[in-house]
């Protein structure tokens, strides 16, 4: 493969994670060292920054600040939730992207995100091939949801999982302090896949795990749920429940959106989320003191309790994307191939963007217990190696010191 | 003062904190070394354990487990919210306490808690004096609310403040990731005093602080609040708001309990808490995307991001209580006297239990800005030294390793 000289763009897209910036850092630092890459451009707010020709010159950044990007949560370059049209129906955006690519002689495009972002990446890759513009396009995976196809796991998942497990263990301690009854319901992100809610079960390794775990992979039944909770509460006086935000009834209706006795009966939307709804329903059914806790944004930006393994792998994914592209590869996403027996090992592979985009990987049914209210050991064995090691990011005043980028628009 | 030989009891009461066990550890470890203390008893669930004669023999615990109590959140011995009657009206409980004290020859009583617990401690102390039973009674302060009188600050506050500041900084990062508008409302504990909500402003030191902060020390005005939020949102497209759960209107009604346009108009209680209510109200008023986040129990049990200073001071408070009691002192609470100019220094003092009980220390009005929607520098200067240093508790599997007590009932 002949050497391809030109600029590269790195864009971040979709919901932020604790380590998406580690991947961007991996791309930027590796690209800055690559002889054939003439300029490293950061797209402001993902593909929107390309469409608007709002591109930062990453060589102008202080290397020390780039170094601590890996400990800075959320998307340092800015993110977007912008869906490209089908190019056969409307190629306006694609023409504009090509125009901007040509203007800056962009020959490398790295896109850092989840399902939708890999779809964007795939569409751009195919369009550039179709119009004969030579540009190497690589996807860099990212999603706390861990639902990308073709990879053992996704950067960002493990740090969120660690946050969730640590928080559940601490909440367990708090919820067991009185000799009076207490039921606690913790709502965890994950609309279609239960990887994150399942990770709450890691807290069991501390002796302080949830009694019940509900994932979207199993249809939810409110009566069975209430019976499950009541059985544990009646026996122990306590019950800690972890639920995925995406739990749904057999007809596909999300529990969070369905009317229940906990709503006002007039069809008014209730204000709290799923945790508040379930807490109210459990309270009505048991008479117990119940508390609903929604981990909300906290779980995806909690870099202070991030996984070192996750940070390093996120950086590696970005770096490998550049190495592969420079070596002549295009139209792929960096993926992880891992072995766990005989000690955890993680290597990267390259997967076709087609197979990654628009497919949501679920938790295998056999990793969930038969009753559909708990997690089996293979799930724990799968997640545990991923959360190992502590994020030891820099601090100032004993508070996190985040990267401060200058974001100088490229000339 | 003559030597007083006998057993001691340590009890924990009220809401748990990240470091209340550090104080219990300070009491237990110091008492175990004191020659005149013949037995160290841990009361199961505070004063309830005394009334029920459910007392653990702390000498039977593994010293290594006692050592890691300081990194274990919540109340390891169990807590309670039990209010003793006025002894002049009903002395049943006091007679029972005296009976249990006599049975075990309890001559030292250490009670670890907040306002209500210091009231309990004070009542027991006065009763024992009245009936002529020699028992040295000492209060060991604890409360995330930081509202105890007679002390510079309270153990437990700083770790919660650090959790809140760290979380707000991370949420700021997350909430600024898109180029679309976003308003975020974070609800923080503190029913009558705004120390915790004010501590969200520490996040400003990271460059990622809340734009607006509302404390219960200033009457809340919904119209002014909405105008404040709208002004910032219109200017920057974002707004991060920290509110104390205890904000109330001028007539004293808690905002969380008042009917607003966000409730259903039929007077049905809304399910979510204050954050959900304010989020809905702001959404209706601005049309912006709004997210409400309640830090809930997470903020008081988040020992993984605890303050080393807080842990050490909590231990010191417990240890000093024992030293003082052994030296002949009674009827006091251990308090902190601190200087901040020329470097932070913290020493202990002993304050009469009377002046501590049943008084809630508020944030000085002059530490809040004139508009009542932000924090002034003296507040930051006050809190910042307290959150310094990292909790470096033991881990297993990269998850917290909490103390495991055997809790063997004393013979």
PDB file of N, CA, C and O in Angstrom, chain A residues 4 8 19 25 96 105 133 137 152 160 171 173 180 200 207 214 220 231-232 274 279 374 377 410:
ATOM      1  N   UNK A   4      -0.033   7.385   2.068  1.00  0.00           N
ATOM      2  CA  UNK A   4      -1.060   8.379   1.807  1.00  0.00           C
ATOM      3  C   UNK A   4      -0.807   9.573   2.718  1.00  0.00           C
ATOM      4  O   UNK A   4      -0.878   9.450   3.934  1.00  0.00           O
ATOM      5  N   UNK A   8      -5.649  14.397   9.188  1.00  0.00           N
ATOM      6  CA  UNK A   8      -6.631  13.484   9.777  1.00  0.00           C
ATOM      7  C   UNK A   8      -7.624  14.280  10.607  1.00  0.00           C
ATOM      8  O   UNK A   8      -7.318  15.375  11.083  1.00  0.00           O
ATOM      9  N   UNK A  19     -14.062   7.613  29.612  1.00  0.00           N
ATOM     10  CA  UNK A  19     -12.774   7.370  28.947  1.00  0.00           C
ATOM     11  C   UNK A  19     -12.770   7.665  27.447  1.00  0.00           C
ATOM     12  O   UNK A  19     -11.789   7.359  26.767  1.00  0.00           O
ATOM     13  N   UNK A  25      -7.330  10.832  22.788  1.00  0.00           N
ATOM     14  CA  UNK A  25      -5.908  11.062  23.074  1.00  0.00           C
ATOM     15  C   UNK A  25      -5.036  10.055  22.341  1.00  0.00           C
ATOM     16  O   UNK A  25      -3.983  10.413  21.782  1.00  0.00           O
ATOM     17  N   UNK A  96     -20.988  17.948   1.332  1.00  0.00           N
ATOM     18  CA  UNK A  96     -20.360  18.961   2.173  1.00  0.00           C
ATOM     19  C   UNK A  96     -19.132  18.374   2.895  1.00  0.00           C
ATOM     20  O   UNK A  96     -18.071  19.013   2.984  1.00  0.00           O
ATOM     21  N   UNK A 105      -7.424  18.639   2.733  1.00  0.00           N
ATOM     22  CA  UNK A 105      -6.741  17.417   2.299  1.00  0.00           C
ATOM     23  C   UNK A 105      -6.806  16.329   3.372  1.00  0.00           C
ATOM     24  O   UNK A 105      -5.796  15.715   3.753  1.00  0.00           O
ATOM     25  N   UNK A 133     -12.838   9.137  -3.570  1.00  0.00           N
ATOM     26  CA  UNK A 133     -11.941  10.015  -2.801  1.00  0.00           C
ATOM     27  C   UNK A 133     -11.183   9.144  -1.803  1.00  0.00           C
ATOM     28  O   UNK A 133     -11.787   8.504  -0.934  1.00  0.00           O
ATOM     29  N   UNK A 137     -10.929   5.438   6.655  1.00  0.00           N
ATOM     30  CA  UNK A 137     -11.947   5.706   7.668  1.00  0.00           C
ATOM     31  C   UNK A 137     -11.929   4.591   8.718  1.00  0.00           C
ATOM     32  O   UNK A 137     -12.041   3.416   8.387  1.00  0.00           O
ATOM     33  N   UNK A 152     -15.212  -7.755  22.063  1.00  0.00           N
ATOM     34  CA  UNK A 152     -15.451  -8.385  23.368  1.00  0.00           C
ATOM     35  C   UNK A 152     -16.198  -7.430  24.297  1.00  0.00           C
ATOM     36  O   UNK A 152     -17.093  -7.828  25.031  1.00  0.00           O
ATOM     37  N   UNK A 160     -17.907   2.771  33.828  1.00  0.00           N
ATOM     38  CA  UNK A 160     -19.283   2.940  34.304  1.00  0.00           C
ATOM     39  C   UNK A 160     -19.672   1.762  35.200  1.00  0.00           C
ATOM     40  O   UNK A 160     -20.292   1.937  36.249  1.00  0.00           O
ATOM     41  N   UNK A 171     -24.171   2.079  48.790  1.00  0.00           N
ATOM     42  CA  UNK A 171     -25.601   2.256  49.103  1.00  0.00           C
ATOM     43  C   UNK A 171     -26.104   1.083  49.950  1.00  0.00           C
ATOM     44  O   UNK A 171     -26.907   1.261  50.861  1.00  0.00           O
ATOM     45  N   UNK A 173     -24.435  -0.511  52.171  1.00  0.00           N
ATOM     46  CA  UNK A 173     -24.010  -0.199  53.537  1.00  0.00           C
ATOM     47  C   UNK A 173     -24.986   0.781  54.178  1.00  0.00           C
ATOM     48  O   UNK A 173     -25.420   0.610  55.313  1.00  0.00           O
ATOM     49  N   UNK A 180     -34.834  -1.011  61.147  1.00  0.00           N
ATOM     50  CA  UNK A 180     -36.176  -0.922  60.577  1.00  0.00           C
ATOM     51  C   UNK A 180     -36.099  -1.304  59.097  1.00  0.00           C
ATOM     52  O   UNK A 180     -35.024  -1.330  58.510  1.00  0.00           O
ATOM     53  N   UNK A 200     -24.058  -4.142  38.418  1.00  0.00           N
ATOM     54  CA  UNK A 200     -24.346  -3.876  39.833  1.00  0.00           C
ATOM     55  C   UNK A 200     -24.045  -5.116  40.664  1.00  0.00           C
ATOM     56  O   UNK A 200     -23.658  -5.022  41.832  1.00  0.00           O
ATOM     57  N   UNK A 207     -19.635  -8.351  49.308  1.00  0.00           N
ATOM     58  CA  UNK A 207     -20.591  -8.766  50.332  1.00  0.00           C
ATOM     59  C   UNK A 207     -21.784  -7.838  50.407  1.00  0.00           C
ATOM     60  O   UNK A 207     -22.646  -7.987  51.274  1.00  0.00           O
ATOM     61  N   UNK A 214     -32.706  -6.629  37.450  1.00  0.00           N
ATOM     62  CA  UNK A 214     -33.617  -6.769  36.304  1.00  0.00           C
ATOM     63  C   UNK A 214     -33.032  -6.104  35.065  1.00  0.00           C
ATOM     64  O   UNK A 214     -32.704  -4.916  35.092  1.00  0.00           O
ATOM     65  N   UNK A 220     -40.362  -7.823  31.630  1.00  0.00           N
ATOM     66  CA  UNK A 220     -40.644  -7.464  33.023  1.00  0.00           C
ATOM     67  C   UNK A 220     -42.100  -7.762  33.350  1.00  0.00           C
ATOM     68  O   UNK A 220     -42.981  -7.548  32.521  1.00  0.00           O
ATOM     69  N   UNK A 231     -40.800 -11.072  49.001  1.00  0.00           N
ATOM     70  CA  UNK A 231     -40.252 -12.301  49.593  1.00  0.00           C
ATOM     71  C   UNK A 231     -38.942 -12.009  50.324  1.00  0.00           C
ATOM     72  O   UNK A 231     -38.723 -12.482  51.446  1.00  0.00           O
ATOM     73  N   UNK A 232     -38.075 -11.211  49.706  1.00  0.00           N
ATOM     74  CA  UNK A 232     -36.784 -10.892  50.330  1.00  0.00           C
ATOM     75  C   UNK A 232     -36.981  -9.943  51.509  1.00  0.00           C
ATOM     76  O   UNK A 232     -36.388 -10.118  52.569  1.00  0.00           O
ATOM     77  N   UNK A 274     -37.859   6.045  36.308  1.00  0.00           N
ATOM     78  CA  UNK A 274     -38.248   4.682  36.633  1.00  0.00           C
ATOM     79  C   UNK A 274     -38.055   4.370  38.113  1.00  0.00           C
ATOM     80  O   UNK A 274     -38.900   3.726  38.738  1.00  0.00           O
ATOM     81  N   UNK A 279     -40.265   2.747  43.086  1.00  0.00           N
ATOM     82  CA  UNK A 279     -40.244   2.967  44.535  1.00  0.00           C
ATOM     83  C   UNK A 279     -41.663   3.190  45.039  1.00  0.00           C
ATOM     84  O   UNK A 279     -42.076   2.618  46.053  1.00  0.00           O
ATOM     85  N   UNK A 374     -31.674 -12.021  38.406  1.00  0.00           N
ATOM     86  CA  UNK A 374     -30.317 -12.062  38.945  1.00  0.00           C
ATOM     87  C   UNK A 374     -29.312 -12.439  37.866  1.00  0.00           C
ATOM     88  O   UNK A 374     -29.683 -12.754  36.731  1.00  0.00           O
ATOM     89  N   UNK A 377     -22.712 -16.443  37.231  1.00  0.00           N
ATOM     90  CA  UNK A 377     -21.265 -16.254  37.360  1.00  0.00           C
ATOM     91  C   UNK A 377     -20.551 -15.883  36.054  1.00  0.00           C
ATOM     92  O   UNK A 377     -19.623 -15.065  36.083  1.00  0.00           O
ATOM     93  N   UNK A 410      -8.293  25.463  13.131  1.00  0.00           N
ATOM     94  CA  UNK A 410      -7.229  25.221  12.145  1.00  0.00           C
ATOM     95  C   UNK A 410      -7.340  26.224  10.998  1.00  0.00           C
ATOM     96  O   UNK A 410      -8.439  26.577  10.581  1.00  0.00           O
TER      97      UNK A 410
END
